[in-house]
JSON list of C-alpha atoms in Angstrom, two decimals:
[
{"chain": "I", "resi": 1, "resn": "MET", "atom": "CA", "xyz": [86.16, 114.16, 93.87]},
{"chain": "I", "resi": 2, "resn": "THR", "atom": "CA", "xyz": [89.09, 113.19, 96.21]},
{"chain": "I", "resi": 3, "resn": "ASP", "atom": "CA", "xyz": [92.87, 113.38, 94.30]},
{"chain": "I", "resi": 4, "resn": "SER", "atom": "CA", "xyz": [93.52, 110.28, 95.87]},
{"chain": "I", "resi": 5, "resn": "ASN", "atom": "CA", "xyz": [94.63, 107.11, 93.08]},
{"chain": "I", "resi": 6, "resn": "ASP", "atom": "CA", "xyz": [92.82, 104.77, 95.73]},
{"chain": "I", "resi": 7, "resn": "PHE", "atom": "CA", "xyz": [90.33, 103.06, 93.76]},
{"chain": "I", "resi": 8, "resn": "PHE", "atom": "CA", "xyz": [86.52, 101.93, 95.47]},
{"chain": "I", "resi": 9, "resn": "SER", "atom": "CA", "xyz": [83.62, 99.47, 93.00]},
{"chain": "I", "resi": 10, "resn": "VAL", "atom": "CA", "xyz": [80.93, 96.97, 93.62]},
{"chain": "I", "resi": 11, "resn": "VAL", "atom": "CA", "xyz": [81.25, 93.95, 91.17]},
{"chain": "I", "resi": 12, "resn": "VAL", "atom": "CA", "xyz": [78.13, 91.56, 89.94]},
{"chain": "I", "resi": 13, "resn": "VAL", "atom": "CA", "xyz": [78.80, 89.14, 87.70]},
{"chain": "I", "resi": 14, "resn": "GLY", "atom": "CA", "xyz": [76.58, 87.39, 85.92]},
{"chain": "I", "resi": 15, "resn": "ALA", "atom": "CA", "xyz": [73.79, 87.46, 82.49]},
{"chain": "I", "resi": 16, "resn": "MET", "atom": "CA", "xyz": [73.54, 91.27, 81.89]},
{"chain": "I", "resi": 17, "resn": "ASN", "atom": "CA", "xyz": [71.65, 93.17, 79.27]},
{"chain": "I", "resi": 18, "resn": "PRO", "atom": "CA", "xyz": [74.54, 96.21, 79.36]},
{"chain": "I", "resi": 19, "resn": "SER", "atom": "CA", "xyz": [71.54, 98.36, 76.25]},
{"chain": "I", "resi": 20, "resn": "ILE", "atom": "CA", "xyz": [68.46, 99.17, 79.26]},
{"chain": "I", "resi": 21, "resn": "HIS", "atom": "CA", "xyz": [71.72, 100.52, 81.58]},
{"chain": "I", "resi": 22, "resn": "HIS", "atom": "CA", "xyz": [71.75, 104.03, 80.59]},
{"chain": "I", "resi": 23, "resn": "PRO", "atom": "CA", "xyz": [71.26, 106.90, 83.21]},
{"chain": "I", "resi": 24, "resn": "ALA", "atom": "CA", "xyz": [67.24, 108.05, 81.99]},
{"chain": "I", "resi": 25, "resn": "TRP", "atom": "CA", "xyz": [67.05, 103.71, 83.21]},
{"chain": "I", "resi": 26, "resn": "TYR", "atom": "CA", "xyz": [68.65, 104.97, 86.64]},
{"chain": "I", "resi": 27, "resn": "GLN", "atom": "CA", "xyz": [66.26, 108.26, 86.38]},
{"chain": "I", "resi": 28, "resn": "LEU", "atom": "CA", "xyz": [62.89, 105.90, 85.35]},
{"chain": "I", "resi": 29, "resn": "MET", "atom": "CA", "xyz": [63.37, 103.81, 88.35]},
{"chain": "I", "resi": 30, "resn": "ARG", "atom": "CA", "xyz": [63.95, 105.69, 90.93]},
{"chain": "I", "resi": 31, "resn": "ILE", "atom": "CA", "xyz": [67.95, 104.97, 91.67]},
{"chain": "I", "resi": 32, "resn": "PHE", "atom": "CA", "xyz": [68.50, 107.70, 90.62]},
{"chain": "I", "resi": 33, "resn": "SER", "atom": "CA", "xyz": [67.63, 110.93, 92.72]},
{"chain": "I", "resi": 34, "resn": "GLU", "atom": "CA", "xyz": [65.88, 113.34, 89.59]},
{"chain": "I", "resi": 35, "resn": "ASP", "atom": "CA", "xyz": [68.80, 115.80, 89.68]},
{"chain": "I", "resi": 36, "resn": "GLU", "atom": "CA", "xyz": [71.64, 112.76, 89.51]},
{"chain": "I", "resi": 37, "resn": "GLY", "atom": "CA", "xyz": [69.64, 112.08, 86.43]},
{"chain": "I", "resi": 38, "resn": "LYS", "atom": "CA", "xyz": [69.87, 115.26, 85.03]},
{"chain": "I", "resi": 39, "resn": "ARG", "atom": "CA", "xyz": [73.29, 115.99, 85.40]},
{"chain": "I", "resi": 40, "resn": "SER", "atom": "CA", "xyz": [73.87, 112.77, 84.31]},
{"chain": "I", "resi": 41, "resn": "LEU", "atom": "CA", "xyz": [72.43, 112.75, 80.89]},
{"chain": "I", "resi": 42, "resn": "GLU", "atom": "CA", "xyz": [73.96, 117.07, 80.76]},
{"chain": "I", "resi": 43, "resn": "SER", "atom": "CA", "xyz": [76.94, 116.75, 81.94]},
{"chain": "I", "resi": 44, "resn": "GLY", "atom": "CA", "xyz": [78.36, 114.58, 78.76]},
{"chain": "I", "resi": 45, "resn": "LYS", "atom": "CA", "xyz": [80.05, 111.74, 80.35]},
{"chain": "I", "resi": 46, "resn": "ILE", "atom": "CA", "xyz": [77.78, 109.01, 78.89]},
{"chain": "I", "resi": 47, "resn": "LEU", "atom": "CA", "xyz": [80.29, 107.29, 76.74]},
{"chain": "I", "resi": 48, "resn": "ALA", "atom": "CA", "xyz": [78.14, 104.58, 75.64]},
{"chain": "I", "resi": 49, "resn": "VAL", "atom": "CA", "xyz": [75.12, 103.11, 75.52]},
{"chain": "I", "resi": 50, "resn": "THR", "atom": "CA", "xyz": [74.87, 99.70, 73.58]},
{"chain": "I", "resi": 51, "resn": "GLN", "atom": "CA", "xyz": [74.27, 95.95, 73.58]},
{"chain": "I", "resi": 52, "resn": "GLN", "atom": "CA", "xyz": [78.41, 95.01, 74.46]},
{"chain": "I", "resi": 53, "resn": "ILE", "atom": "CA", "xyz": [79.07, 98.04, 76.68]},
{"chain": "I", "resi": 54, "resn": "SER", "atom": "CA", "xyz": [77.49, 100.96, 78.00]},
{"chain": "I", "resi": 55, "resn": "GLN", "atom": "CA", "xyz": [79.69, 103.57, 79.88]},
{"chain": "I", "resi": 56, "resn": "PHE", "atom": "CA", "xyz": [78.92, 106.46, 82.21]},
{"chain": "I", "resi": 57, "resn": "SER", "atom": "CA", "xyz": [79.67, 108.49, 84.84]},
{"chain": "I", "resi": 58, "resn": "VAL", "atom": "CA", "xyz": [77.68, 110.58, 87.73]},
{"chain": "I", "resi": 59, "resn": "ASP", "atom": "CA", "xyz": [78.80, 113.34, 90.19]},
{"chain": "I", "resi": 60, "resn": "ASP", "atom": "CA", "xyz": [82.64, 110.68, 91.30]},
{"chain": "I", "resi": 61, "resn": "PHE", "atom": "CA", "xyz": [81.07, 107.83, 89.72]},
{"chain": "I", "resi": 62, "resn": "THR", "atom": "CA", "xyz": [81.60, 105.72, 87.06]},
{"chain": "I", "resi": 63, "resn": "ILE", "atom": "CA", "xyz": [78.56, 102.98, 85.59]},
{"chain": "I", "resi": 64, "resn": "VAL", "atom": "CA", "xyz": [80.38, 99.99, 83.64]},
{"chain": "I", "resi": 65, "resn": "CYS", "atom": "CA", "xyz": [78.45, 97.36, 82.29]},
{"chain": "I", "resi": 66, "resn": "GLU", "atom": "CA", "xyz": [79.22, 94.47, 79.75]},
{"chain": "I", "resi": 67, "resn": "PRO", "atom": "CA", "xyz": [77.78, 91.45, 79.08]},
{"chain": "I", "resi": 68, "resn": "GLY", "atom": "CA", "xyz": [79.46, 89.22, 81.79]},
{"chain": "I", "resi": 69, "resn": "ARG", "atom": "CA", "xyz": [80.00, 92.08, 84.62]},
{"chain": "I", "resi": 70, "resn": "TRP", "atom": "CA", "xyz": [78.49, 95.41, 85.73]},
{"chain": "I", "resi": 71, "resn": "GLN", "atom": "CA", "xyz": [80.68, 97.38, 88.26]},
{"chain": "I", "resi": 72, "resn": "VAL", "atom": "CA", "xyz": [80.31, 100.71, 89.71]},
{"chain": "I", "resi": 73, "resn": "GLN", "atom": "CA", "xyz": [82.64, 102.33, 90.86]},
{"chain": "I", "resi": 74, "resn": "THR", "atom": "CA", "xyz": [84.19, 106.16, 91.93]},
{"chain": "I", "resi": 75, "resn": "ARG", "atom": "CA", "xyz": [87.71, 107.68, 93.86]},
{"chain": "I", "resi": 76, "resn": "ASP", "atom": "CA", "xyz": [86.02, 109.55, 96.34]},
{"chain": "I", "resi": 77, "resn": "GLU", "atom": "CA", "xyz": [85.81, 107.03, 99.62]},
{"chain": "I", "resi": 78, "resn": "ALA", "atom": "CA", "xyz": [83.14, 109.30, 100.65]},
{"chain": "I", "resi": 79, "resn": "GLN", "atom": "CA", "xyz": [80.30, 107.55, 97.80]},
{"chain": "I", "resi": 80, "resn": "LEU", "atom": "CA", "xyz": [80.85, 104.50, 99.22]},
{"chain": "I", "resi": 81, "resn": "GLU", "atom": "CA", "xyz": [77.85, 104.24, 100.47]},
{"chain": "I", "resi": 82, "resn": "ARG", "atom": "CA", "xyz": [75.89, 105.53, 97.24]},
{"chain": "I", "resi": 83, "resn": "LEU", "atom": "CA", "xyz": [77.46, 102.64, 95.84]},
{"chain": "I", "resi": 84, "resn": "ARG", "atom": "CA", "xyz": [76.29, 100.12, 97.46]},
{"chain": "I", "resi": 85, "resn": "GLU", "atom": "CA", "xyz": [73.01, 102.15, 97.40]},
{"chain": "I", "resi": 86, "resn": "ILE", "atom": "CA", "xyz": [73.21, 101.68, 93.58]},
{"chain": "I", "resi": 87, "resn": "THR", "atom": "CA", "xyz": [73.75, 98.43, 92.91]},
{"chain": "I", "resi": 88, "resn": "GLU", "atom": "CA", "xyz": [71.01, 97.46, 95.99]},
{"chain": "I", "resi": 89, "resn": "LYS", "atom": "CA", "xyz": [68.12, 98.97, 94.47]},
{"chain": "I", "resi": 90, "resn": "THR", "atom": "CA", "xyz": [69.70, 98.19, 90.86]},
{"chain": "I", "resi": 91, "resn": "PHE", "atom": "CA", "xyz": [68.80, 94.42, 91.64]},
{"chain": "I", "resi": 92, "resn": "GLU", "atom": "CA", "xyz": [66.58, 94.54, 93.16]},
{"chain": "I", "resi": 93, "resn": "LEU", "atom": "CA", "xyz": [64.78, 96.48, 90.04]},
{"chain": "I", "resi": 94, "resn": "LEU", "atom": "CA", "xyz": [66.46, 93.43, 88.77]},
{"chain": "I", "resi": 95, "resn": "TYR", "atom": "CA", "xyz": [65.69, 90.09, 90.23]},
{"chain": "I", "resi": 96, "resn": "HIS", "atom": "CA", "xyz": [65.83, 88.13, 87.59]},
{"chain": "I", "resi": 97, "resn": "THR", "atom": "CA", "xyz": [69.25, 88.84, 86.83]},
{"chain": "I", "resi": 98, "resn": "GLN", "atom": "CA", "xyz": [71.40, 85.56, 87.13]},
{"chain": "I", "resi": 99, "resn": "ILE", "atom": "CA", "xyz": [74.27, 86.56, 89.26]},
{"chain": "I", "resi": 100, "resn": "ALA", "atom": "CA", "xyz": [77.54, 84.22, 89.90]},
{"chain": "I", "resi": 101, "resn": "ALA", "atom": "CA", "xyz": [79.10, 86.16, 91.96]},
{"chain": "I", "resi": 102, "resn": "PHE", "atom": "CA", "xyz": [79.85, 89.78, 93.22]},
{"chain": "I", "resi": 103, "resn": "GLY", "atom": "CA", "xyz": [82.89, 91.28, 94.90]},
{"chain": "I", "resi": 104, "resn": "PHE", "atom": "CA", "xyz": [83.50, 95.09, 96.62]},
{"chain": "I", "resi": 105, "resn": "ASN", "atom": "CA", "xyz": [87.44, 96.53, 95.65]},
{"chain": "I", "resi": 106, "resn": "PHE", "atom": "CA", "xyz": [88.84, 98.78, 97.70]},
{"chain": "I", "resi": 107, "resn": "THR", "atom": "CA", "xyz": [91.87, 99.52, 96.41]},
{"chain": "I", "resi": 108, "resn": "TYR", "atom": "CA", "xyz": [93.93, 102.21, 98.39]},
{"chain": "I", "resi": 109, "resn": "HIS", "atom": "CA", "xyz": [97.78, 103.63, 97.45]},
{"chain": "I", "resi": 110, "resn": "ARG", "atom": "CA", "xyz": [99.61, 104.76, 100.24]},
{"chain": "I", "resi": 111, "resn": "LYS", "atom": "CA", "xyz": [103.27, 106.19, 100.26]},
{"chain": "I", "resi": 112, "resn": "THR", "atom": "CA", "xyz": [105.62, 103.78, 102.71]},
{"chain": "I", "resi": 113, "resn": "SER", "atom": "CA", "xyz": [109.30, 104.89, 104.59]},
{"chain": "I", "resi": 114, "resn": "LEU", "atom": "CA", "xyz": [109.97, 100.80, 103.94]},
{"chain": "I", "resi": 115, "resn": "PRO", "atom": "CA", "xyz": [112.96, 99.42, 101.00]},
{"chain": "I", "resi": 116, "resn": "GLU", "atom": "CA", "xyz": [111.04, 96.18, 100.16]},
{"chain": "I", "resi": 117, "resn": "VAL", "atom": "CA", "xyz": [107.71, 96.96, 100.63]},
{"chain": "I", "resi": 118, "resn": "ASN", "atom": "CA", "xyz": [107.00, 93.51, 98.56]},
{"chain": "I", "resi": 119, "resn": "THR", "atom": "CA", "xyz": [109.08, 91.43, 100.81]},
{"chain": "I", "resi": 120, "resn": "VAL", "atom": "CA", "xyz": [107.83, 93.00, 103.90]},
{"chain": "I", "resi": 121, "resn": "LEU", "atom": "CA", "xyz": [104.11, 92.04, 102.43]},
{"chain": "I", "resi": 122, "resn": "ALA", "atom": "CA", "xyz": [104.77, 88.49, 101.98]},
{"chain": "I", "resi": 123, "resn": "THR", "atom": "CA", "xyz": [106.11, 88.16, 105.02]},
{"chain": "I", "resi": 124, "resn": "LEU", "atom": "CA", "xyz": [102.87, 89.78, 106.45]},
{"chain": "I", "resi": 125, "resn": "MET", "atom": "CA", "xyz": [101.29, 87.07, 104.53]},
{"chain": "I", "resi": 126, "resn": "GLU", "atom": "CA", "xyz": [102.47, 83.70, 104.84]},
{"chain": "I", "resi": 127, "resn": "ALA", "atom": "CA", "xyz": [102.28, 84.89, 109.62]},
{"chain": "I", "resi": 128, "resn": "VAL", "atom": "CA", "xyz": [98.51, 84.55, 107.98]},
{"chain": "I", "resi": 129, "resn": "PRO", "atom": "CA", "xyz": [96.94, 81.29, 109.01]},
{"chain": "I", "resi": 130, "resn": "LEU", "atom": "CA", "xyz": [95.84, 80.77, 105.52]},
{"chain": "I", "resi": 131, "resn": "GLY", "atom": "CA", "xyz": [97.93, 77.66, 104.60]},
{"chain": "I", "resi": 132, "resn": "LEU", "atom": "CA", "xyz": [100.12, 79.18, 102.67]},
{"chain": "I", "resi": 133, "resn": "GLN", "atom": "CA", "xyz": [103.60, 78.03, 102.10]},
{"chain": "I", "resi": 134, "resn": "ALA", "atom": "CA", "xyz": [106.55, 80.06, 101.22]},
{"chain": "I", "resi": 135, "resn": "ARG", "atom": "CA", "xyz": [108.60, 79.49, 97.83]},
{"chain": "I", "resi": 136, "resn": "SER", "atom": "CA", "xyz": [111.81, 78.30, 97.82]},
{"chain": "I", "resi": 137, "resn": "SER", "atom": "CA", "xyz": [114.35, 80.48, 95.12]}
]
């Protein structure tokens, strides 16, 4: 895992059932390999598995499930393909789950020599043809 402040996640919004999202279920359904399943169960990183929230970590990623939202996340960019695989396999099996939206989130933190990053970014955004208009002060 990397020590960066970068953050990556796949989020699925819909009618979720957190109580089934346990590492043993992911192993049983072959979403996790046998080794991943074993590491997840032995790591002590199962924070909760209840009707209202399930959260646990395996290696360099974490799965969080709440009644209206499921998410797999990592700080390690090298895990992006694994996050996609986990999401795909999970919702192929849970095909009956009503999905309202899904998203891929990429948050990068970089040092810059710009004295006022916010002003530069705002100027760049205004120049993109999105129909945004500058606010008058």
